[in-house]
PDB file of C-alpha atoms in Angstrom:
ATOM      1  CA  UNK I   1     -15.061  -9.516   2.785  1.00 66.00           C
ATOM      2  CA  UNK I   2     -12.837  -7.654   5.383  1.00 73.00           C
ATOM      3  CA  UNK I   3     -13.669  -3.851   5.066  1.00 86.00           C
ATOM      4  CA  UNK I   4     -11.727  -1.468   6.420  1.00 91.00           C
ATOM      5  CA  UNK I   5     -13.188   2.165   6.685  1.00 93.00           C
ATOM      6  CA  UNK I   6     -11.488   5.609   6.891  1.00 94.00           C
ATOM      7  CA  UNK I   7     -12.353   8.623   7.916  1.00 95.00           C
ATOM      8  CA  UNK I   8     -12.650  11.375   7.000  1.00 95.00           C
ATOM      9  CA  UNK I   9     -12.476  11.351   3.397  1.00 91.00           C
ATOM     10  CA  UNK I  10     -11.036  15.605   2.895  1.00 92.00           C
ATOM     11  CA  UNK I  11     -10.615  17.372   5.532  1.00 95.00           C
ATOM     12  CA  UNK I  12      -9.208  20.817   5.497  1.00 96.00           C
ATOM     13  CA  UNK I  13      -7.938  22.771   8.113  1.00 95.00           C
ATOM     14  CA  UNK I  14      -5.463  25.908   9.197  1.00 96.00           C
ATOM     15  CA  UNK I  15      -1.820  25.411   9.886  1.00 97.00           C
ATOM     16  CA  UNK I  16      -0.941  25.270  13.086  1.00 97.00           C
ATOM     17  CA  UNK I  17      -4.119  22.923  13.774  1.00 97.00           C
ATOM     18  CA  UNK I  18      -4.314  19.302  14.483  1.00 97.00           C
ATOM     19  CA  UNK I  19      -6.089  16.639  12.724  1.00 97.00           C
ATOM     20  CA  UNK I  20      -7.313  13.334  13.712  1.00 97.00           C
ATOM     21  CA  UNK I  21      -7.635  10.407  11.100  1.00 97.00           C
ATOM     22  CA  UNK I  22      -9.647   7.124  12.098  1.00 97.00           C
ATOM     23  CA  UNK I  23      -9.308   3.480  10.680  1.00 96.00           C
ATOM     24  CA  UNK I  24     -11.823   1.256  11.367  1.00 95.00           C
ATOM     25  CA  UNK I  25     -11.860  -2.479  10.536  1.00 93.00           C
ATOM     26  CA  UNK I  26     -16.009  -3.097  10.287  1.00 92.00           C
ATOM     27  CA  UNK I  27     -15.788  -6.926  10.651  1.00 88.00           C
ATOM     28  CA  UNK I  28     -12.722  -8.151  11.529  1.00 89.00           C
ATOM     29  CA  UNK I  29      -9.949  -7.473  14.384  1.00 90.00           C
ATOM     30  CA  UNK I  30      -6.725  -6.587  13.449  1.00 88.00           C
ATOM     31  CA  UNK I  31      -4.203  -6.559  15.853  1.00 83.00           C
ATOM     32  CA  UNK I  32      -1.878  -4.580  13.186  1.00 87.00           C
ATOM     33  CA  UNK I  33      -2.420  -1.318  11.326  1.00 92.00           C
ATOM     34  CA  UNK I  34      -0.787   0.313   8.560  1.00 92.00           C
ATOM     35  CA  UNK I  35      -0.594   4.273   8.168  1.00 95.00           C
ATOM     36  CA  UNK I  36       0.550   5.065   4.686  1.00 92.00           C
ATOM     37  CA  UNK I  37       0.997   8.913   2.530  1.00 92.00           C
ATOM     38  CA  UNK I  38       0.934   9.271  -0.760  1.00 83.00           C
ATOM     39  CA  UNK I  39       2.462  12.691  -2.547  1.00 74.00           C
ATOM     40  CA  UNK I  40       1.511  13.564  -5.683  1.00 70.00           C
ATOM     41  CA  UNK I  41       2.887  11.473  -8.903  1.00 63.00           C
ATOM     42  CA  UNK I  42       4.760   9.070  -6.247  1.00 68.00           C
ATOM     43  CA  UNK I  43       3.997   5.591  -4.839  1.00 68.00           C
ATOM     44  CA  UNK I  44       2.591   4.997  -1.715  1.00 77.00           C
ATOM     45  CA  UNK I  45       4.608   5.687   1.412  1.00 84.00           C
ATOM     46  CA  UNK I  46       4.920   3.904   4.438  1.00 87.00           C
ATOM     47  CA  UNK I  47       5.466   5.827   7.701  1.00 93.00           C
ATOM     48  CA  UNK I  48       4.714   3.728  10.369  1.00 93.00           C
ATOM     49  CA  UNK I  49       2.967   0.650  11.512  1.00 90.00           C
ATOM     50  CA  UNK I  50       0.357   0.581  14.602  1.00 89.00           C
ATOM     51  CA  UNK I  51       0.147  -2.487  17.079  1.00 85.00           C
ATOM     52  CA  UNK I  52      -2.527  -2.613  19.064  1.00 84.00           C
ATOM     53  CA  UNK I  53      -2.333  -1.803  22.814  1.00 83.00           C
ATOM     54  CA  UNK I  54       1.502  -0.610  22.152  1.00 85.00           C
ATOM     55  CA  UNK I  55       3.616   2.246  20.492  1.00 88.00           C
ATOM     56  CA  UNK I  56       3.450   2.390  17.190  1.00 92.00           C
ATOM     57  CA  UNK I  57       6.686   1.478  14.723  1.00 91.00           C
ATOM     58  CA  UNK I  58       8.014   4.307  12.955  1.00 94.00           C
ATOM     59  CA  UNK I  59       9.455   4.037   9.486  1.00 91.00           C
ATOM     60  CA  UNK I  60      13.022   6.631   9.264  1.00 90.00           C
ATOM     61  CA  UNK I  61      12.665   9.991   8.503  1.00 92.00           C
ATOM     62  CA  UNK I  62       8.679   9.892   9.892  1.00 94.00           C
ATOM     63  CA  UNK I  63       8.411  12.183  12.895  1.00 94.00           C
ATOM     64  CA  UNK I  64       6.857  10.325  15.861  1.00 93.00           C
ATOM     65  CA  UNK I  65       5.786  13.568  17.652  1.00 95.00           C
ATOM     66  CA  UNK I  66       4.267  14.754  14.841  1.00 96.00           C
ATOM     67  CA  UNK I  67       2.363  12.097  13.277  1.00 97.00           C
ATOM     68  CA  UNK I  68       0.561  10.559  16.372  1.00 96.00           C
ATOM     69  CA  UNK I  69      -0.540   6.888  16.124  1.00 94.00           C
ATOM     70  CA  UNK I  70      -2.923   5.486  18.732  1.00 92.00           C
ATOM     71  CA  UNK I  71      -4.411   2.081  18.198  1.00 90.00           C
ATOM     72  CA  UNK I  72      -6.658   1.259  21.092  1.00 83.00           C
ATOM     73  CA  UNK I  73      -8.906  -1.310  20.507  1.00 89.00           C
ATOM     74  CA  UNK I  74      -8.391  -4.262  17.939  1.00 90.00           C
ATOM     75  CA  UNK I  75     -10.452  -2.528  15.175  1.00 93.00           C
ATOM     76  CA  UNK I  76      -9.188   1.791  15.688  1.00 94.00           C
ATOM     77  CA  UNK I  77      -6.046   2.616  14.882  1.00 94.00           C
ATOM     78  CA  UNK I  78      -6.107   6.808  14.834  1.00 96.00           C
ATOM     79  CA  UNK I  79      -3.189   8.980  13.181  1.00 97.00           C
ATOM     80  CA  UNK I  80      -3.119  12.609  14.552  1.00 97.00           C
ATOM     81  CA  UNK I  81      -1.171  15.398  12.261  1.00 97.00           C
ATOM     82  CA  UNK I  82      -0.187  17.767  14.861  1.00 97.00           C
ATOM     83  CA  UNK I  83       0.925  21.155  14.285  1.00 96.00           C
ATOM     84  CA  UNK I  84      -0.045  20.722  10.482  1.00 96.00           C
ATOM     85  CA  UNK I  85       1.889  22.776   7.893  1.00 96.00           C
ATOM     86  CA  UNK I  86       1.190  23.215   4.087  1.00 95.00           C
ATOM     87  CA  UNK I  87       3.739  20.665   3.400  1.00 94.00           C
ATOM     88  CA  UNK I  88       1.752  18.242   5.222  1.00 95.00           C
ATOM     89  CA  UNK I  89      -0.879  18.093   2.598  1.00 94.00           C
ATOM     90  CA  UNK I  90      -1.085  14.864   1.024  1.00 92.00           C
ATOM     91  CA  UNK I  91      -3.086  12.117   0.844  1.00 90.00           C
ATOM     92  CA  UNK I  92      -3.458   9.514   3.497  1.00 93.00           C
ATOM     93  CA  UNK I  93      -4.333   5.399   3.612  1.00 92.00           C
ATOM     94  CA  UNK I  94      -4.537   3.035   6.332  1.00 93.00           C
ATOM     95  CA  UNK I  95      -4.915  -0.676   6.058  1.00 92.00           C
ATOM     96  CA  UNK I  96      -5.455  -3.839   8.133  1.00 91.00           C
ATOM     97  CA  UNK I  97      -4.713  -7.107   8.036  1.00 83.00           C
ATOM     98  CA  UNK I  98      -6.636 -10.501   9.243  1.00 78.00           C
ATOM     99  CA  UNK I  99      -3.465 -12.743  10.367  1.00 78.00           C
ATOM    100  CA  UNK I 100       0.296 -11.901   9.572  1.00 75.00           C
ATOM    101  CA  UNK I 101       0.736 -13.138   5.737  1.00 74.00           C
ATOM    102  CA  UNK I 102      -2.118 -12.104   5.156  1.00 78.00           C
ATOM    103  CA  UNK I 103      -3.471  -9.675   2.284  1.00 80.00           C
ATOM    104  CA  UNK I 104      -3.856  -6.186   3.381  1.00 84.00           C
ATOM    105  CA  UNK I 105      -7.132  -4.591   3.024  1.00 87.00           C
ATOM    106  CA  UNK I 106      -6.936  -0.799   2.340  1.00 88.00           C
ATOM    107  CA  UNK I 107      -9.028   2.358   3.704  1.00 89.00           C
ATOM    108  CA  UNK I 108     -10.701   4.772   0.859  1.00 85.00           C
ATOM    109  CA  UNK I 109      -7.506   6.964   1.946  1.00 90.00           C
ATOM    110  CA  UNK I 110      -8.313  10.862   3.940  1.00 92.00           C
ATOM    111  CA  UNK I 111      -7.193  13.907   1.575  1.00 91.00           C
ATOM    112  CA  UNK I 112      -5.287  16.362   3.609  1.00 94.00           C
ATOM    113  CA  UNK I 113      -5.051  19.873   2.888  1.00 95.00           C
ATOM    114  CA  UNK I 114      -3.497  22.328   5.010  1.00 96.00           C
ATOM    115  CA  UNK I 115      -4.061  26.046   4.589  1.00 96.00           C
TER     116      UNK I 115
ATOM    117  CA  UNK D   1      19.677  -4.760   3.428  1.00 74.00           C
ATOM    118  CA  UNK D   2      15.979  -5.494   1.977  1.00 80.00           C
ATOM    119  CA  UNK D   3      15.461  -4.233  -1.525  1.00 88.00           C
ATOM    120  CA  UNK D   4      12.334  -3.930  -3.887  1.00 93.00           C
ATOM    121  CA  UNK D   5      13.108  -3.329  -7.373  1.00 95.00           C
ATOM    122  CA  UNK D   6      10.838  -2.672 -10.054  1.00 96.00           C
ATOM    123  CA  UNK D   7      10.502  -0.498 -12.926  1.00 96.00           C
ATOM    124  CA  UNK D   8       9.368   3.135 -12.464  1.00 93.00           C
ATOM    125  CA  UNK D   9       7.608   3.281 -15.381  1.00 95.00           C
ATOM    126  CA  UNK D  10       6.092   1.220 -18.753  1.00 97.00           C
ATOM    127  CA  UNK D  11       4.022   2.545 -21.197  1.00 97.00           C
ATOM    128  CA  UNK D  12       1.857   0.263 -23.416  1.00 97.00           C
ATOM    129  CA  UNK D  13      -0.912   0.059 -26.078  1.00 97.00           C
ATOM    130  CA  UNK D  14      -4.163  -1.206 -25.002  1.00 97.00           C
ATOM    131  CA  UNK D  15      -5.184  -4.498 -26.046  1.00 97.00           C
ATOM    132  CA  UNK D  16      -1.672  -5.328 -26.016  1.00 98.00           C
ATOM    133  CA  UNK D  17       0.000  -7.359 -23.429  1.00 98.00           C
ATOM    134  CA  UNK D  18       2.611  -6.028 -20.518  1.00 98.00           C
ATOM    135  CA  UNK D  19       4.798  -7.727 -17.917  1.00 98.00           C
ATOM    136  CA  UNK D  20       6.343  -5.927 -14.954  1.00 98.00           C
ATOM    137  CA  UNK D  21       8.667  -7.547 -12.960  1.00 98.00           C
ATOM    138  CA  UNK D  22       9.877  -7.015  -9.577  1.00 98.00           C
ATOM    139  CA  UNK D  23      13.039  -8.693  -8.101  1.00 98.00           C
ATOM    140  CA  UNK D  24      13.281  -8.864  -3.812  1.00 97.00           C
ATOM    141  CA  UNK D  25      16.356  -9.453  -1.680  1.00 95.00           C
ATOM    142  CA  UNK D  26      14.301 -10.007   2.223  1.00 92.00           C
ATOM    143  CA  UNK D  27      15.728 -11.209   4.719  1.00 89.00           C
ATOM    144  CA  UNK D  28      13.103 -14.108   4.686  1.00 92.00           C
ATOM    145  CA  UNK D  29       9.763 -14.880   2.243  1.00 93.00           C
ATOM    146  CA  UNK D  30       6.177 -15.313   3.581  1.00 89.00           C
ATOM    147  CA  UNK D  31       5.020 -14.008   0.381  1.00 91.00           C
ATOM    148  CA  UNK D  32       4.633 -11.750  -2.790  1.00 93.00           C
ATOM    149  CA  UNK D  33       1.276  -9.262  -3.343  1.00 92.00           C
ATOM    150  CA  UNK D  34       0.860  -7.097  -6.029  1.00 94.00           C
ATOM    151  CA  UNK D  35      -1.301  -4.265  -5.501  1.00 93.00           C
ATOM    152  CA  UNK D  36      -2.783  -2.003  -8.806  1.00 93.00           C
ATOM    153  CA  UNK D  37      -3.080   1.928  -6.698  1.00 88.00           C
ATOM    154  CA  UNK D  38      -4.999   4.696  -8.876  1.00 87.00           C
ATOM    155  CA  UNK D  39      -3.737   7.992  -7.216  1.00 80.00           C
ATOM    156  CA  UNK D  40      -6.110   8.998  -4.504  1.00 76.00           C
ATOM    157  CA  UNK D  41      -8.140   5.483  -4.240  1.00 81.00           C
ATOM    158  CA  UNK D  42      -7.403   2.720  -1.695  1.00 80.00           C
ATOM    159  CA  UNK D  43      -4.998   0.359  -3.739  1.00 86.00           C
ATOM    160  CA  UNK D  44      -6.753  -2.852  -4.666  1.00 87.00           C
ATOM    161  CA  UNK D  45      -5.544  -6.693  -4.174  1.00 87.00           C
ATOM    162  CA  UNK D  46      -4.981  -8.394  -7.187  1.00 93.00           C
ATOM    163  CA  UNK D  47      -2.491 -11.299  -6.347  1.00 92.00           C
ATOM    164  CA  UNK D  48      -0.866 -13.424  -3.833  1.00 91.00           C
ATOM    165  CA  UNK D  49       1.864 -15.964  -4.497  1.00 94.00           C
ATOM    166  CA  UNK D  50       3.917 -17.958  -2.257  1.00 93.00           C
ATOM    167  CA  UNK D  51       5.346 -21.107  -4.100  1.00 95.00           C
ATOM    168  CA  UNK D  52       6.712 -20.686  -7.382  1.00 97.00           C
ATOM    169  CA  UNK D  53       5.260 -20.892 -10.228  1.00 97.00           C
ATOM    170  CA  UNK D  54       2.379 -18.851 -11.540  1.00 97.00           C
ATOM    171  CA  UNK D  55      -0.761 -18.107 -10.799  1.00 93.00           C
ATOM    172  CA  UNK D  56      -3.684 -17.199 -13.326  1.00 94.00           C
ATOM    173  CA  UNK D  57      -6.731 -14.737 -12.224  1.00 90.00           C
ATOM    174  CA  UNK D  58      -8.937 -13.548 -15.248  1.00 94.00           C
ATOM    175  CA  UNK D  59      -6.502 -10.708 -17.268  1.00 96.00           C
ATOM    176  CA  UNK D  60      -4.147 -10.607 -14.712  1.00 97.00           C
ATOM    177  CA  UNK D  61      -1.395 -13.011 -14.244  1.00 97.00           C
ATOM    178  CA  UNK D  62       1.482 -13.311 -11.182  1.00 98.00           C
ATOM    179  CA  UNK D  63       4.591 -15.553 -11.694  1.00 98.00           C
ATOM    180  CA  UNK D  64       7.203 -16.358  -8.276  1.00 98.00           C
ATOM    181  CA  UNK D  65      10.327 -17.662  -8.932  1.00 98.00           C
ATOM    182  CA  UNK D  66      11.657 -17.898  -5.178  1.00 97.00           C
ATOM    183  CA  UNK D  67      15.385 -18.681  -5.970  1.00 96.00           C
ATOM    184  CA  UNK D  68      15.422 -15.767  -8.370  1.00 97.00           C
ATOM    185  CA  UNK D  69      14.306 -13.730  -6.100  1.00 97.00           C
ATOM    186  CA  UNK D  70      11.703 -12.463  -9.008  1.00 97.00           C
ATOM    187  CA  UNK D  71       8.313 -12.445  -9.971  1.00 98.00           C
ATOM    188  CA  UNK D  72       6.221 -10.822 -12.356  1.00 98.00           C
ATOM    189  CA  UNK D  73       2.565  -9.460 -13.226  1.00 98.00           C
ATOM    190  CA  UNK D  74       1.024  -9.929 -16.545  1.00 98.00           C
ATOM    191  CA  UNK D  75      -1.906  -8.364 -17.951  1.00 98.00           C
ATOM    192  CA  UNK D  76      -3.500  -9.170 -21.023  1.00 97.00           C
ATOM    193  CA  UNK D  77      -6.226  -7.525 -23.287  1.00 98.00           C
ATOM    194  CA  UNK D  78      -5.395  -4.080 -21.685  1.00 98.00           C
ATOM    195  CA  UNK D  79      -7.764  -1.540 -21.293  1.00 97.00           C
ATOM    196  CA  UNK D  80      -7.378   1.651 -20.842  1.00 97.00           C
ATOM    197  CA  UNK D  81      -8.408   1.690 -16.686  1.00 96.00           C
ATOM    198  CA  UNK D  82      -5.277  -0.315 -16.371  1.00 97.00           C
ATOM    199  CA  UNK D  83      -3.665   2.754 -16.176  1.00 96.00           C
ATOM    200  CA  UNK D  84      -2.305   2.709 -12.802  1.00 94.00           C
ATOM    201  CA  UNK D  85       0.553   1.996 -10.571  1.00 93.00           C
ATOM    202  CA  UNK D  86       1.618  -1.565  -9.151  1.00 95.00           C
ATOM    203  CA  UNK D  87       3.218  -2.485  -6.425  1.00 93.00           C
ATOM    204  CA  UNK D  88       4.998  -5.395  -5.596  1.00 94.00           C
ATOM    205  CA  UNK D  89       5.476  -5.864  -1.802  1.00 91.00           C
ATOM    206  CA  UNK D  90       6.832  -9.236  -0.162  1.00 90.00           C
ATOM    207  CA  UNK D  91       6.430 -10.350   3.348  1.00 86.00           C
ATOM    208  CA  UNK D  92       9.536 -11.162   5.216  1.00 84.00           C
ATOM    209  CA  UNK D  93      10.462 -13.641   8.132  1.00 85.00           C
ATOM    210  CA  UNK D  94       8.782 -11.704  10.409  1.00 77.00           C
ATOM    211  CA  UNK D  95       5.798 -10.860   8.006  1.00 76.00           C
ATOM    212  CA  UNK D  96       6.925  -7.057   7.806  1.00 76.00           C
ATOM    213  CA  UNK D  97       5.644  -6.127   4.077  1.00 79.00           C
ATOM    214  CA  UNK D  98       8.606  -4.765   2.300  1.00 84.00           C
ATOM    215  CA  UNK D  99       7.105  -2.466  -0.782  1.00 85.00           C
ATOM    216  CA  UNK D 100       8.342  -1.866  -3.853  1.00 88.00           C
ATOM    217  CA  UNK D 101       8.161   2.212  -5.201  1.00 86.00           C
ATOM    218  CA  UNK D 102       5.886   1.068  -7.905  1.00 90.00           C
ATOM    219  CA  UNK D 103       5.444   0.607 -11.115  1.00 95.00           C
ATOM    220  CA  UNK D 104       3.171   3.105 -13.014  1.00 94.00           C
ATOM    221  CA  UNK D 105       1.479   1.717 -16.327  1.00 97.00           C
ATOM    222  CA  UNK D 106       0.370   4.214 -19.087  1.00 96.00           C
ATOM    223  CA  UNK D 107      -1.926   2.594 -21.493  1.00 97.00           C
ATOM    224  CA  UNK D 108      -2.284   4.507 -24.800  1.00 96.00           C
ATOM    225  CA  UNK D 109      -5.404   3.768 -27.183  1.00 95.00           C
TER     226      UNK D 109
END
């Protein structure tokens, strides 16, 4: 089946520091990403959606500067948390897709935690 | 506008049996998922339905009703790792997946 892999799983790091979070799809090419964030006791969040070889489609109230989506290649779609602040803590998913309509297949998700 | 709606919470007993329903307004249908999402874990797939009616996998059941705008998720024989939440999420005309806020299930013994 499609696998998608994430990484890293935790990462911690100092405020003021950026962090870079990969998405991989290991055997198929998707031509659409998903970046999602997750804060505690609440449902998953979408914040933006990454097309390959173009910008990326931000979801209101998700700053584009901040949250830096680069997807390259048909299977790496890369969020960058610049600047990171405590509040950015959280946990966050990507997933991929095969063909539009299709079902999403989901990263193991990067724990954030800003210091 | 598009709209999701499902409930924010249910509670049930296990071994019982628990529906949660979800009700869309997209501006188009390519189809319904439901998704079961234990905090901090990649959510998992557990249905797909595009023509109405319902569709039968194991414990788990999904109903569409496409002129309702509605569709449920039924799962039987709970156990106690049911305890999650589930989200509905349709794709629209344009296959953007609209997502629900979730629903999350607490199973009691």
């Amino acid at each position: 089946g499609a696998v998608v892999s994430q990484h890293p799983s935790w990462v911690i790091c100092k405020s003021g520091t950026s962090v870079k979070i990969e998405c991989r799809s290991l055997d198929f090419q998707a031509t659409t990403m998903f970046w999602y964030r997750q804060f505690p006791k609440q449902s998953l969040m979408l914040m933006a959606t990454s097309n390959e070889g173009s910008k990326a489609t931000y979801e209101q109230g998700v700053e584009k500067d901040k949250f830096l989506i680069n997807h390259a290649s048909l299977t790496l779609s890369t969020l960058t948390v610049t600047s990171a602040h405590p509040e950015d803590s959280s946990f966050y998913i990507c997933s991929a897709r095969v063909l539009e309509g299709s079902p999403l297949h989901f990263g193991n998700g990067t724990r954030l935690t800003v210091t | 506008g598009q709209n999701i709606d499902q409930p924010t919470e249910m509670t049930a007993t296990e071994g019982a049996i628990v529906q949660i329903n979800c009700t869309y307004q997209t501006s188009g249908f390519n189809g319904l998922f439901w998704y079961q999402h234990h905090a901090g874990e990649a959510p998992t797939f557990l249905s797909y339905n595009v023509l109405d009616g319902l569709e039968e996998k194991g414990r788990f059941s999904s109903f569409l009703s496409r002129s309702k705008g509605y569709s449920y998720l039924l799962l039987k024989e709970l156990q106690m790792k049911d305890s999650a939440s589930y989200l509905c999420a349709v794709s629209d005309s344009n296959y953007q997946l609209i997502w629900g806020a979730g629903t999350k299930l607490i199973i009691k013994p």
